[in-house]
Coordinates of C-alpha atoms in Angstrom, one line a residue:
X1 CA 12.9 11.4 -40.0
X2 CA 13.5 9.6 -43.2
X3 CA 17.0 8.2 -42.3
X4 CA 15.6 6.7 -39.1
X5 CA 12.7 5.1 -41.0
X6 CA 15.1 3.6 -43.5
X7 CA 17.2 2.1 -40.7
X8 CA 14.1 0.6 -39.2
X9 CA 13.0 -0.9 -42.5
X10 CA 16.4 -2.5 -43.0
X11 CA 16.2 -4.0 -39.5
X12 CA 12.8 -5.4 -40.3
X13 CA 14.1 -6.9 -43.6
X14 CA 17.1 -8.5 -41.8
X15 CA 14.8 -9.9 -39.1
X16 CA 12.5 -11.4 -41.6
X17 CA 15.4 -12.9 -43.6
X18 CA 17.0 -14.3 -40.4
X19 CA 13.7 -16.0 -39.3
X20 CA 13.1 -17.2 -42.9
X21 CA 9.9 -15.3 -43.2
X22 CA 8.8 -13.7 -46.5
X23 CA 6.7 -10.7 -47.1
X24 CA 5.4 -9.3 -50.4
X25 CA 6.4 -5.7 -50.0
X26 CA 3.7 -4.5 -52.4
X27 CA 1.2 -5.8 -49.8
X28 CA 3.0 -4.2 -46.8
X29 CA 2.2 -0.9 -45.2
X30 CA 4.8 1.0 -43.2
X31 CA 4.6 3.9 -40.9
X32 CA 0.8 4.0 -40.5
X33 CA -0.5 5.7 -37.4
X34 CA -2.5 2.7 -36.2
X35 CA -3.3 -0.8 -37.2
X36 CA -6.1 -3.3 -36.3
X37 CA -4.9 -6.8 -35.5
X38 CA -6.8 -9.7 -34.0
X39 CA -9.4 -7.6 -32.3
X40 CA -6.9 -5.0 -31.0
X41 CA -5.8 -1.6 -32.1
X42 CA -2.1 -0.8 -32.0
X43 CA -0.9 2.8 -32.1
X44 CA 1.7 5.1 -30.6
X45 CA -0.1 4.9 -27.2
X46 CA 0.1 1.1 -27.0
X47 CA -2.4 -1.8 -27.5
X48 CA -6.1 -1.1 -27.1
X49 CA -9.4 -3.0 -27.6
X50 CA -11.0 -2.6 -31.0
X51 CA -14.1 -0.5 -30.5
X52 CA -16.1 -2.8 -32.8
X53 CA -15.3 -5.7 -30.4
X54 CA -16.4 -3.7 -27.4
X55 CA -19.7 -3.1 -29.1
X56 CA -20.2 -6.8 -29.8
X57 CA -19.8 -7.5 -26.1
X58 CA -22.1 -4.7 -25.1
X59 CA -24.8 -5.9 -27.5
X60 CA -24.7 -9.5 -26.2
X61 CA -28.1 -10.5 -25.0
X62 CA -28.7 -12.3 -21.7
X63 CA -27.7 -15.9 -21.8
X64 CA -30.2 -18.7 -21.8
X65 CA -28.0 -21.7 -21.3
X66 CA -24.6 -22.9 -20.0
X67 CA -23.4 -23.2 -23.6
X68 CA -24.2 -19.5 -24.2
X69 CA -22.4 -18.5 -21.0
X70 CA -19.3 -20.4 -22.2
X71 CA -19.4 -18.6 -25.5
X72 CA -19.7 -15.3 -23.8
X73 CA -16.9 -16.0 -21.3
X74 CA -14.6 -17.1 -24.1
X75 CA -15.2 -13.8 -25.9
X76 CA -14.9 -11.7 -22.8
X77 CA -11.9 -13.8 -21.5
X78 CA -10.0 -13.0 -24.7
X79 CA -9.9 -9.4 -23.4
X80 CA -9.3 -10.3 -19.7
X81 CA -6.0 -8.3 -19.6
X82 CA -8.0 -5.1 -20.2
X83 CA -10.7 -5.9 -17.5
X84 CA -9.4 -5.4 -14.0
X85 CA -10.5 -8.3 -11.7
X86 CA -12.0 -10.3 -14.6
X87 CA -12.0 -13.6 -12.7
X88 CA -13.9 -12.1 -9.8
X89 CA -16.4 -10.5 -12.1
X90 CA -16.9 -13.7 -14.2
X91 CA -17.0 -16.1 -11.2
X92 CA -20.9 -16.1 -10.7
X93 CA -21.2 -16.9 -14.4
X94 CA -18.5 -19.5 -14.5
X95 CA -20.2 -21.4 -11.7
X96 CA -23.3 -21.7 -13.9
X97 CA -21.3 -23.7 -16.5
X98 CA -20.5 -26.5 -14.0
X99 CA -22.5 -29.7 -14.5
X100 CA -23.5 -30.1 -10.9
X101 CA -24.8 -26.6 -10.6
X102 CA -28.5 -25.9 -11.6
X103 CA -28.6 -23.2 -14.3
X104 CA -30.4 -20.2 -12.9
X105 CA -29.8 -16.8 -14.5
X106 CA -30.8 -14.1 -12.0
X107 CA -29.9 -10.8 -10.4
X108 CA -26.6 -12.1 -9.0
X109 CA -25.3 -12.9 -12.5
X110 CA -26.9 -9.9 -14.2
X111 CA -25.6 -7.4 -11.7
X112 CA -21.9 -8.2 -12.4
X113 CA -22.4 -6.8 -15.9
X114 CA -24.8 -4.0 -14.9
X115 CA -22.2 -1.2 -15.4
X116 CA -22.1 -2.2 -19.1
X117 CA -25.7 -1.1 -19.4
X118 CA -24.8 2.5 -18.5
X119 CA -24.9 4.6 -21.6
X120 CA -26.9 2.1 -23.5
X121 CA -30.3 3.2 -24.8
X122 CA -33.1 0.8 -23.7
X123 CA -36.9 0.7 -23.9
X124 CA -39.0 -0.6 -21.0
X125 CA -42.4 -1.9 -21.9
X126 CA -44.9 -2.0 -19.0
X127 CA -48.6 -2.6 -18.5
X128 CA -48.6 0.0 -15.8
X129 CA -50.1 2.9 -17.9
X130 CA -49.2 5.8 -15.5
X131 CA -45.6 4.6 -15.0
X132 CA -44.8 5.9 -18.5
X133 CA -45.1 9.4 -17.0
X134 CA -42.9 8.9 -13.9
X135 CA -39.8 10.5 -15.6
X136 CA -41.8 13.7 -16.1
X137 CA -43.4 13.9 -12.6
X138 CA -42.7 16.9 -10.5
X139 CA -44.0 15.6 -7.2
X140 CA -43.0 12.1 -6.1
X141 CA -43.4 10.0 -2.9
X142 CA -40.4 8.4 -1.3
X143 CA -40.9 5.0 -3.1
X144 CA -41.1 6.8 -6.5
X145 CA -38.0 8.8 -5.6
X146 CA -36.1 5.6 -5.1
X147 CA -37.3 4.2 -8.4
X148 CA -36.4 7.3 -10.2
X149 CA -32.9 7.4 -8.6
X150 CA -32.4 3.8 -9.8
X151 CA -33.7 4.6 -13.3
X152 CA -31.6 7.8 -13.6
X153 CA -28.5 5.6 -14.0
X154 CA -29.8 4.4 -17.3
X155 CA -30.8 5.9 -20.6
X156 CA -34.3 4.4 -20.8
X157 CA -37.7 5.2 -22.3
X158 CA -40.8 3.8 -20.6
X159 CA -43.6 2.8 -23.0
X160 CA -47.1 1.5 -22.1
X161 CA -48.0 -1.9 -23.6
X162 CA -51.4 -3.3 -22.4
X163 CA -51.2 -6.5 -20.4
X164 CA -53.8 -8.3 -22.5
X165 CA -51.6 -7.7 -25.6
X166 CA -48.6 -9.1 -23.7
X167 CA -50.0 -12.5 -22.6
X168 CA -46.7 -14.5 -22.7
X169 CA -44.7 -12.0 -20.6
X170 CA -47.6 -11.5 -18.2
X171 CA -47.9 -15.3 -17.7
X172 CA -44.1 -15.6 -17.2
X173 CA -44.0 -12.8 -14.6
X174 CA -46.7 -14.4 -12.6
X175 CA -45.4 -17.9 -12.7
X176 CA -44.4 -19.4 -9.4
X177 CA -40.7 -20.2 -9.1

């Protein structure tokens, strides 16, 4: 009610004065339902992550160097209070930032973020022409069933791209490790 709001506003004014802080009231907004501050949204339900910041984390591409991992971990670490078990999740990536550890980005590091791929549309390009039809197949062998079960977790489209037109990726996939 209006009387209660007036009381709250007086308390705010007194607190500002006591702490020697000054506010230009023409630039202030009071009693708004929600506010965005420093990557967070504050409303009557509490403090939440800003959806735009969540998107920036989800859209982050795979890292290519220890420096990129540090950048990503700083961003994700800012929101650690919202991520249960953050240190456990980030541990395989954190190890890659150490000087004595050889940088290898692989399945172990990728799988910890795998659940963030759920619900994200992706396109898979393959030189296996008949693979583009696997999602529409009615009869599958056991191996294909396993593949389809794995793929069903993701919103993906499979597109054919001839191997001869994809020389770099083809060479990289056949390179001995």
